[in-house]
PDB file of C-alpha atoms in Angstrom:
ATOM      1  CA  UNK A 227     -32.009  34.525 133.803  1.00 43.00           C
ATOM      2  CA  UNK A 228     -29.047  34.447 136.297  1.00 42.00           C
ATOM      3  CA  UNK A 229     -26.822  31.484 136.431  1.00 41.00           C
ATOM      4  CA  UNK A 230     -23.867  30.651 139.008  1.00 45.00           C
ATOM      5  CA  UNK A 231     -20.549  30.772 138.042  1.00 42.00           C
ATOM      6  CA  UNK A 232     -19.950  27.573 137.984  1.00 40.00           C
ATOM      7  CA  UNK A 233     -22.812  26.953 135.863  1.00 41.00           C
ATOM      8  CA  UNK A 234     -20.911  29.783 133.670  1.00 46.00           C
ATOM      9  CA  UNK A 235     -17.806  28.043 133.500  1.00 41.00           C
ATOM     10  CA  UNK A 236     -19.639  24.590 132.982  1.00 41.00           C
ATOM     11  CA  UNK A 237     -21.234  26.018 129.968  1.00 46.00           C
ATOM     12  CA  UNK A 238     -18.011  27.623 128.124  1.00 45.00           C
ATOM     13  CA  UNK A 239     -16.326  24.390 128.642  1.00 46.00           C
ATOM     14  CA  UNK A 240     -18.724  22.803 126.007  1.00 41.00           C
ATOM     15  CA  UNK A 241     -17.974  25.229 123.509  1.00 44.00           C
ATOM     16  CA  UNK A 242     -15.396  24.668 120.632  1.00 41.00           C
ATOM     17  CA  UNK A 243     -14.002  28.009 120.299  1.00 39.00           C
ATOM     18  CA  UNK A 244     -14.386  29.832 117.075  1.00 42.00           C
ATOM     19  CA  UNK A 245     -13.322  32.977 115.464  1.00 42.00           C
ATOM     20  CA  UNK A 246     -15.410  36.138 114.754  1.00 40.00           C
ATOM     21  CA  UNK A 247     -18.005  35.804 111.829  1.00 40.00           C
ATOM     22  CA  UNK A 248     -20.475  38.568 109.474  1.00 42.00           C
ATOM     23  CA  UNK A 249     -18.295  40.869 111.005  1.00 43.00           C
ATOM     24  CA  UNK A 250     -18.914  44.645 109.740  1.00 49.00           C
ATOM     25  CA  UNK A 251     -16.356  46.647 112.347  1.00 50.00           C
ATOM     26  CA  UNK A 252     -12.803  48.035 111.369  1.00 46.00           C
ATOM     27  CA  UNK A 253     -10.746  47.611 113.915  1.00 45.00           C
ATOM     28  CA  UNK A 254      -8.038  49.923 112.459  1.00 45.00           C
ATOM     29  CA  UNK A 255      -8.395  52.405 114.907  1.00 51.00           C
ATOM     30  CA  UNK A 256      -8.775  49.763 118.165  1.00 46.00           C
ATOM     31  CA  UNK A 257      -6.636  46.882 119.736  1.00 45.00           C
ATOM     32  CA  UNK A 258      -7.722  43.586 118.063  1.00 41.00           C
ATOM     33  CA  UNK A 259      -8.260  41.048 120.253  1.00 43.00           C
ATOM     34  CA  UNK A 260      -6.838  37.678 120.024  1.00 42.00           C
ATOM     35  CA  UNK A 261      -9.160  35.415 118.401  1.00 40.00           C
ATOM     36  CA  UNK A 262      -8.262  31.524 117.809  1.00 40.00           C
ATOM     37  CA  UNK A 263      -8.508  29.495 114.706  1.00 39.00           C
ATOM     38  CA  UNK A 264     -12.451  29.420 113.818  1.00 45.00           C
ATOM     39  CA  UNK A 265     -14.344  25.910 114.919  1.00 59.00           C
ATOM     40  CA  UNK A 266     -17.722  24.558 114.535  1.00 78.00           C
ATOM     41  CA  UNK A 267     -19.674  25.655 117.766  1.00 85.00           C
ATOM     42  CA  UNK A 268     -21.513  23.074 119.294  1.00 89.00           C
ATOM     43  CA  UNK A 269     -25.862  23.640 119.810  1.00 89.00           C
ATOM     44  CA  UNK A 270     -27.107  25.298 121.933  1.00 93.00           C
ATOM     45  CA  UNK A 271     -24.106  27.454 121.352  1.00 94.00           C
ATOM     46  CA  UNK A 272     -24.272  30.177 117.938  1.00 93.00           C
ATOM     47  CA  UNK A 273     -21.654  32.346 118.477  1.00 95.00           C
ATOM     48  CA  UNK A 274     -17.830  32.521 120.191  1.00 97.00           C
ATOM     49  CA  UNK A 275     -15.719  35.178 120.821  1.00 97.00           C
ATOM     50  CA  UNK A 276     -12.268  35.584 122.902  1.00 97.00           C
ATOM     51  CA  UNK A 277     -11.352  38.906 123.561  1.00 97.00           C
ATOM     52  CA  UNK A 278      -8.432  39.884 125.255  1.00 97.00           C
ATOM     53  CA  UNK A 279      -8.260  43.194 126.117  1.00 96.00           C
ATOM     54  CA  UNK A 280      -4.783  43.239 127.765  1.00 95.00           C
ATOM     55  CA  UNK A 281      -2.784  40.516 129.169  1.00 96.00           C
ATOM     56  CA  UNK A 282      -4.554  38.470 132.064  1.00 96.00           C
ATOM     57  CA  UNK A 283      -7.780  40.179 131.295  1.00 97.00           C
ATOM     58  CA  UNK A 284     -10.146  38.466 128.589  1.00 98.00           C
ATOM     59  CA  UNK A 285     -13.594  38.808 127.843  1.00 98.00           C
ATOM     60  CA  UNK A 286     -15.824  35.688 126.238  1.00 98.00           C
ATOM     61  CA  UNK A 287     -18.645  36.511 124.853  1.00 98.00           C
ATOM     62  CA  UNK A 288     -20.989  33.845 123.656  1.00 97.00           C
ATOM     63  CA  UNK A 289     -24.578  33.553 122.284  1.00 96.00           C
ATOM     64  CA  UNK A 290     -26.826  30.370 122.824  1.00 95.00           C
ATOM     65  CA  UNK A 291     -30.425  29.470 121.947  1.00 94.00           C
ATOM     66  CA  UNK A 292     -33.020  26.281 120.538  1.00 92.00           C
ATOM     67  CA  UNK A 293     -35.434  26.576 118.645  1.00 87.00           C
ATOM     68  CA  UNK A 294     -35.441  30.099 117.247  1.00 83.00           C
ATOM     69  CA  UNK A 295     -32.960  31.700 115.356  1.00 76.00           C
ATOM     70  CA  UNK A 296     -34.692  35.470 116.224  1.00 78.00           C
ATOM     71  CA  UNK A 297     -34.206  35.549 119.909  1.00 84.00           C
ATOM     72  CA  UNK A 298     -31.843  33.078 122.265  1.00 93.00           C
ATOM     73  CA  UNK A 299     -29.387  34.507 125.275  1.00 97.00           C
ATOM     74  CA  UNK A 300     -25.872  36.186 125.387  1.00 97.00           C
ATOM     75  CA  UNK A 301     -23.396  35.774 128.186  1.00 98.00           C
ATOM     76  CA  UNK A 302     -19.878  37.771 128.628  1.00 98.00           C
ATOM     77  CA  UNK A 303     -17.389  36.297 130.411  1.00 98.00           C
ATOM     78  CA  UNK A 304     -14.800  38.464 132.427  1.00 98.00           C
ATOM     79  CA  UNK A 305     -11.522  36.098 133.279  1.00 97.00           C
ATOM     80  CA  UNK A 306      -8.964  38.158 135.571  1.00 96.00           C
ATOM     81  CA  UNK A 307      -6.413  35.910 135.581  1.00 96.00           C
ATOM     82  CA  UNK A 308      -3.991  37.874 137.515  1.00 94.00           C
ATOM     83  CA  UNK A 309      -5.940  38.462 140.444  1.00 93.00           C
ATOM     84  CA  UNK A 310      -7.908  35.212 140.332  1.00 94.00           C
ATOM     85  CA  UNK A 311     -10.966  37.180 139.401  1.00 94.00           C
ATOM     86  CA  UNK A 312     -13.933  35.485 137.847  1.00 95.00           C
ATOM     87  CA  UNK A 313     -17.697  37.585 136.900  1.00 95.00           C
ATOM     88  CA  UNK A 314     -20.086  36.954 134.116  1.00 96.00           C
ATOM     89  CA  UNK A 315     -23.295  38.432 133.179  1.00 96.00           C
ATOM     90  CA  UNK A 316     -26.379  37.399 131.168  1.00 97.00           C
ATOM     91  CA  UNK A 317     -29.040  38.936 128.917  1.00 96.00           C
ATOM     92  CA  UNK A 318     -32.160  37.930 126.570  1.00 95.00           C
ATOM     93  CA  UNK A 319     -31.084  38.773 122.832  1.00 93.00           C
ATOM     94  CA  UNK A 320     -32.956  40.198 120.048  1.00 88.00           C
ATOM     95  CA  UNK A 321     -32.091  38.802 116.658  1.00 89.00           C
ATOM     96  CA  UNK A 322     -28.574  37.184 115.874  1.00 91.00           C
ATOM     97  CA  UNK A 323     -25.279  38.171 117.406  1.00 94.00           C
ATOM     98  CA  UNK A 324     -23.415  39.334 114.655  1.00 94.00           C
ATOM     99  CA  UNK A 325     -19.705  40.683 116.215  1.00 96.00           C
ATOM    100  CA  UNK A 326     -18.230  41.639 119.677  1.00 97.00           C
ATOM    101  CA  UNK A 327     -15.581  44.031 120.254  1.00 97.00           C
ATOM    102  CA  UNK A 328     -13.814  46.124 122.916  1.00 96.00           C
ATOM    103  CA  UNK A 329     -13.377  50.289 122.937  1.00 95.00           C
ATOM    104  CA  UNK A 330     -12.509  53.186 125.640  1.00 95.00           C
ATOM    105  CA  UNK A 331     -14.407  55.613 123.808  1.00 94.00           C
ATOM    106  CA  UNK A 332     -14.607  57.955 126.689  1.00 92.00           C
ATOM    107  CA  UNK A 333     -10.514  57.107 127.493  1.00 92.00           C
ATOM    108  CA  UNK A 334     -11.115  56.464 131.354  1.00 93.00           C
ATOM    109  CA  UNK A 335      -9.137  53.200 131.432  1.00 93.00           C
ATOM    110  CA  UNK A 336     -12.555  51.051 131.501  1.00 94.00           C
ATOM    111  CA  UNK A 337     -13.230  48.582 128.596  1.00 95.00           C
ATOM    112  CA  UNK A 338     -16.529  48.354 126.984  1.00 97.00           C
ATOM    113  CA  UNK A 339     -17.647  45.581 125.383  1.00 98.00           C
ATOM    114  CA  UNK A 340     -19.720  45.904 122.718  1.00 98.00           C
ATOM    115  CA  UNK A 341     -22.158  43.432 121.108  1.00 97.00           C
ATOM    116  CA  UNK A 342     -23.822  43.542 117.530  1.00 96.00           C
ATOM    117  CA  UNK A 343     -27.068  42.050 116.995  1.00 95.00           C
ATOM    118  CA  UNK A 344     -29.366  42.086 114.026  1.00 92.00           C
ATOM    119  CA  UNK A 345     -32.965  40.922 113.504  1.00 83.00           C
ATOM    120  CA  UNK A 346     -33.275  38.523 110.659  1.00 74.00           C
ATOM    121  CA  UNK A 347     -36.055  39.120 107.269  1.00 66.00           C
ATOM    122  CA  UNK A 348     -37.128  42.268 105.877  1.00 62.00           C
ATOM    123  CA  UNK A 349     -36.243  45.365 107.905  1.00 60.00           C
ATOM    124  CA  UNK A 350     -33.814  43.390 110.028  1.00 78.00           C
ATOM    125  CA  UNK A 351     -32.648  46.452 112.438  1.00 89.00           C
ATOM    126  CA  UNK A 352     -29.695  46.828 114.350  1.00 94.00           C
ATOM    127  CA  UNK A 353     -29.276  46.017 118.057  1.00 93.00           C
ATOM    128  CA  UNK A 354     -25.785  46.857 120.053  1.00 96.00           C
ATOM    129  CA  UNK A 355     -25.352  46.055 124.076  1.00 97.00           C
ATOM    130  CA  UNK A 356     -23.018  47.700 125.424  1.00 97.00           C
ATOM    131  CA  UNK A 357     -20.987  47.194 128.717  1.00 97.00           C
ATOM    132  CA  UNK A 358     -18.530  49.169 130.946  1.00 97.00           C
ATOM    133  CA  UNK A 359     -16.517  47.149 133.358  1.00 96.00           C
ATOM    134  CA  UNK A 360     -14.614  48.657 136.127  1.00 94.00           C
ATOM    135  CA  UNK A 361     -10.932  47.050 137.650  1.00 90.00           C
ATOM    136  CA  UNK A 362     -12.966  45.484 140.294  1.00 90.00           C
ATOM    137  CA  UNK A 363     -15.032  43.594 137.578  1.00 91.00           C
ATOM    138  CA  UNK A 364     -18.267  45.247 138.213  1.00 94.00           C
ATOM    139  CA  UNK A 365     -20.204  46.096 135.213  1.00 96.00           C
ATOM    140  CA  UNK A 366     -22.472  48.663 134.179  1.00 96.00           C
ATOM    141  CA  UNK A 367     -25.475  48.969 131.314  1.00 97.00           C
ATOM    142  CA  UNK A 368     -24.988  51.667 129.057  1.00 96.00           C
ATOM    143  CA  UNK A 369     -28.035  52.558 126.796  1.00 96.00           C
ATOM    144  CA  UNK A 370     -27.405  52.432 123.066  1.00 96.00           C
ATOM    145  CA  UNK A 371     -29.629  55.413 121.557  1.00 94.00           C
ATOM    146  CA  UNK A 372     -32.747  54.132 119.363  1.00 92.00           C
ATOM    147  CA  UNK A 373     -33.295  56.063 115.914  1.00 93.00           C
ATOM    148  CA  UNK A 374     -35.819  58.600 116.132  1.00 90.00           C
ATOM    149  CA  UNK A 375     -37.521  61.665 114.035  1.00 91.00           C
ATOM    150  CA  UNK A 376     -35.734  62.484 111.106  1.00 92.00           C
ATOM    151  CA  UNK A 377     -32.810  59.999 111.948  1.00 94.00           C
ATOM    152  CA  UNK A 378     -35.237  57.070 111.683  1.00 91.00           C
ATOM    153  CA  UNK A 379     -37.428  58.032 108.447  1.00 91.00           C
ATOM    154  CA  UNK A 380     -36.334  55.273 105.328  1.00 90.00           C
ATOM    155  CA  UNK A 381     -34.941  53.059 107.732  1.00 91.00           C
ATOM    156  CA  UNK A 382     -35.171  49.189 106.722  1.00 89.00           C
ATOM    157  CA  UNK A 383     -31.687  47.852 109.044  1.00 90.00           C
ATOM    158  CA  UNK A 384     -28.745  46.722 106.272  1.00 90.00           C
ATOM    159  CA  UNK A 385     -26.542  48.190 109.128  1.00 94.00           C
ATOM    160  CA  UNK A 386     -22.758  48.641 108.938  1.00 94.00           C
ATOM    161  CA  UNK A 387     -20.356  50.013 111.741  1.00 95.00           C
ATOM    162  CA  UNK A 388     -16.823  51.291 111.913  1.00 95.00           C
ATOM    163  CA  UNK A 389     -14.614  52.793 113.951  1.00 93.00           C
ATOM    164  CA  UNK A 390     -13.100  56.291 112.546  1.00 91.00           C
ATOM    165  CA  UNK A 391     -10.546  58.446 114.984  1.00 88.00           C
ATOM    166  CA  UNK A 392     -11.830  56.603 117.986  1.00 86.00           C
ATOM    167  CA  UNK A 393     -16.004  56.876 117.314  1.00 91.00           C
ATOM    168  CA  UNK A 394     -18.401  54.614 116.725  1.00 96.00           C
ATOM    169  CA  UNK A 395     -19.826  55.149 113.307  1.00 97.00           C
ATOM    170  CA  UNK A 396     -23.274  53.601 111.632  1.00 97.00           C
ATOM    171  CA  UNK A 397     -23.683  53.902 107.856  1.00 96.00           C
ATOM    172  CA  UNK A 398     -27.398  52.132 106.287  1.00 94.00           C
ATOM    173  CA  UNK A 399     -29.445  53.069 102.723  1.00 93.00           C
ATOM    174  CA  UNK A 400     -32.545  54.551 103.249  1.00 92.00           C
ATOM    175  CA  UNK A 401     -35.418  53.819 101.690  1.00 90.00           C
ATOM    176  CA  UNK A 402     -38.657  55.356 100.067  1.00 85.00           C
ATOM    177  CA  UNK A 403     -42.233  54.629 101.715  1.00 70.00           C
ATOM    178  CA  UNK A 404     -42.640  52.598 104.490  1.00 64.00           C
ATOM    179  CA  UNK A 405     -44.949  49.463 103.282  1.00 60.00           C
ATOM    180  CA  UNK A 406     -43.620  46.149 101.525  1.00 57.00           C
ATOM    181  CA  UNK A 407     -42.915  48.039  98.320  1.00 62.00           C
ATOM    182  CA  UNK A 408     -40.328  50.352  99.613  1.00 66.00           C
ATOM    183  CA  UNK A 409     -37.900  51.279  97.028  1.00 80.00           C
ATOM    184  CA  UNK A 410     -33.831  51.633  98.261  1.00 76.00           C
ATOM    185  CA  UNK A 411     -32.482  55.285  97.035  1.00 82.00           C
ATOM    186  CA  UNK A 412     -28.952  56.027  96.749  1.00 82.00           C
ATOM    187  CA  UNK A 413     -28.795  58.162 100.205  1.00 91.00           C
ATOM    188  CA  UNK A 414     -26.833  56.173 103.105  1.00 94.00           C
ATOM    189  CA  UNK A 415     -27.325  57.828 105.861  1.00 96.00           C
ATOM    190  CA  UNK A 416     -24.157  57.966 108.340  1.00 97.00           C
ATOM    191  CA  UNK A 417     -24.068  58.514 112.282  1.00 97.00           C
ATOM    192  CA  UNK A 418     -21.584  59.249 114.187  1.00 97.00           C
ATOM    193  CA  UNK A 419     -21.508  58.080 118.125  1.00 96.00           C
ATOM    194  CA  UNK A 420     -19.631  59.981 120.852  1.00 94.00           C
ATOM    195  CA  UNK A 421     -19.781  58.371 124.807  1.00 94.00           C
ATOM    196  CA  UNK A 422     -19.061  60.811 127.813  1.00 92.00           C
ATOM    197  CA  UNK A 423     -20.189  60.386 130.951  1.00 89.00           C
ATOM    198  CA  UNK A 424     -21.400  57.331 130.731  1.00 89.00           C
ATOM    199  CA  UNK A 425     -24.208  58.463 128.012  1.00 93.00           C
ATOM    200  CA  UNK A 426     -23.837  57.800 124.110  1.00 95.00           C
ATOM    201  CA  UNK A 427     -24.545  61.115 121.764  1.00 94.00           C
ATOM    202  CA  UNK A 428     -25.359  60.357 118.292  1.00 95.00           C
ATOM    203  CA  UNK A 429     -25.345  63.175 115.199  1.00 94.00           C
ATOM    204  CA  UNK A 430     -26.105  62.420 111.615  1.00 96.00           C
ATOM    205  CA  UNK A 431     -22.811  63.618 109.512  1.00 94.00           C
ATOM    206  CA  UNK A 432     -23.772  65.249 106.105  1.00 87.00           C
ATOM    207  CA  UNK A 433     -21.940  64.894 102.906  1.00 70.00           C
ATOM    208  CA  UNK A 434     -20.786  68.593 103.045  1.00 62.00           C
ATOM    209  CA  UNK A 435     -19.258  67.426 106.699  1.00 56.00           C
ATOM    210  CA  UNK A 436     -17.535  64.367 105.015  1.00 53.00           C
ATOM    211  CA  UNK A 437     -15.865  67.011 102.765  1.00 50.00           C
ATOM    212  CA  UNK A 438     -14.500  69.122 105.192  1.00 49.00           C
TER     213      UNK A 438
END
């Protein structure tokens, strides 16, 4: 799915900007970008959001899609307009695109743009793509850890995300059983995601941890 820039551009232009919506992230702890008054988006178009991550450098980053509202396409948009610098990229999304936000969590002076998906229905699950982009505009894939072994076990999605002292943290109830008449406990479960190197970390904090 790769279109031309121009074909990039031609698209955005059809697109009546809107604000952030179902948003879950506190930003207290990151930049907020600039967003515009909210709009009604125009179909094929689901979702809008301008991010400016400093002056002359702003990130679009919209979601599009007919006839399903479980899968569609998301596109970011790098603008450099101090050096004239245009790049976008494209992927296939899973579920709806929730929220979109920009972090340095490994403080090397490259934004990553992050994007919050979830499916839709019963045990609707999370989905995040995340980007690094460079000063030259290149971008790289970074690999969002699945939940697995004991991290996984009770969960049913009902995701929510915040940023505390610079991480990326992921808070959901867990339930009992796994078939249609899983009960929801009181337990929430909280992760907490550190990026070095290019490579997210994830460890579950305990309530004893909380405390401390």
């Amino acid at each position: 799915m790769k279109l031309g820039i121009v074909a990039h551009l031609a698209l955005v232009s059809i697109i009546s900007i809107s604000g952030c919506t179902n948003t879950e992230i506190s930003n207290s702890d990151i930049k907020k970008p600039n967003v515009v008054s909210e709009k009604k988006i125009q179909p094929p178009f689901r979702f809008h959001k301008e991010i400016e991550v400093k002056p002359g450098l702003t990130f679009d980053v919209v979601s599009w899609g007919r006839g399903s509202e479980t899968s569609g396409a998301y596109m970011i948009l790098r603008s450099d307009s101090t050096h004239l610098k245009y790049r976008s990229i494209t992927g296939e999304l899973d579920g709806k695109l929730l929220d979109a936000w920009n972090m340095d969590m490994d403080s090397d002076g490259n934004p990553e743009i992050f994007i919050q998906a979830e499916g839709v229905g019963e045990g609707s699950h999370l989905t995040m793509y995340v980007y690094e982009f460079n000063d030259s505009g290149n971008s790289q894939k970074i690999s969002f850890p699945s939940l697995s072994g004991s991290l996984k076990k009770g969960y049913k999605g009902q995701d929510s995300l915040f940023i505390k002292e610079g991480k990326l943290m992921r808070e959901f109830p867990v339930f009992e059983n796994e078939g249609t008449d899983s009960l929801k406990t009181t337990e929430r479960r909280k992760l907490e995601y550190n990026f070095r190197s290019n490579s997210f970390s994830v460890k579950q904090i305990k309530e004893e941890d909380q405390s401390e």
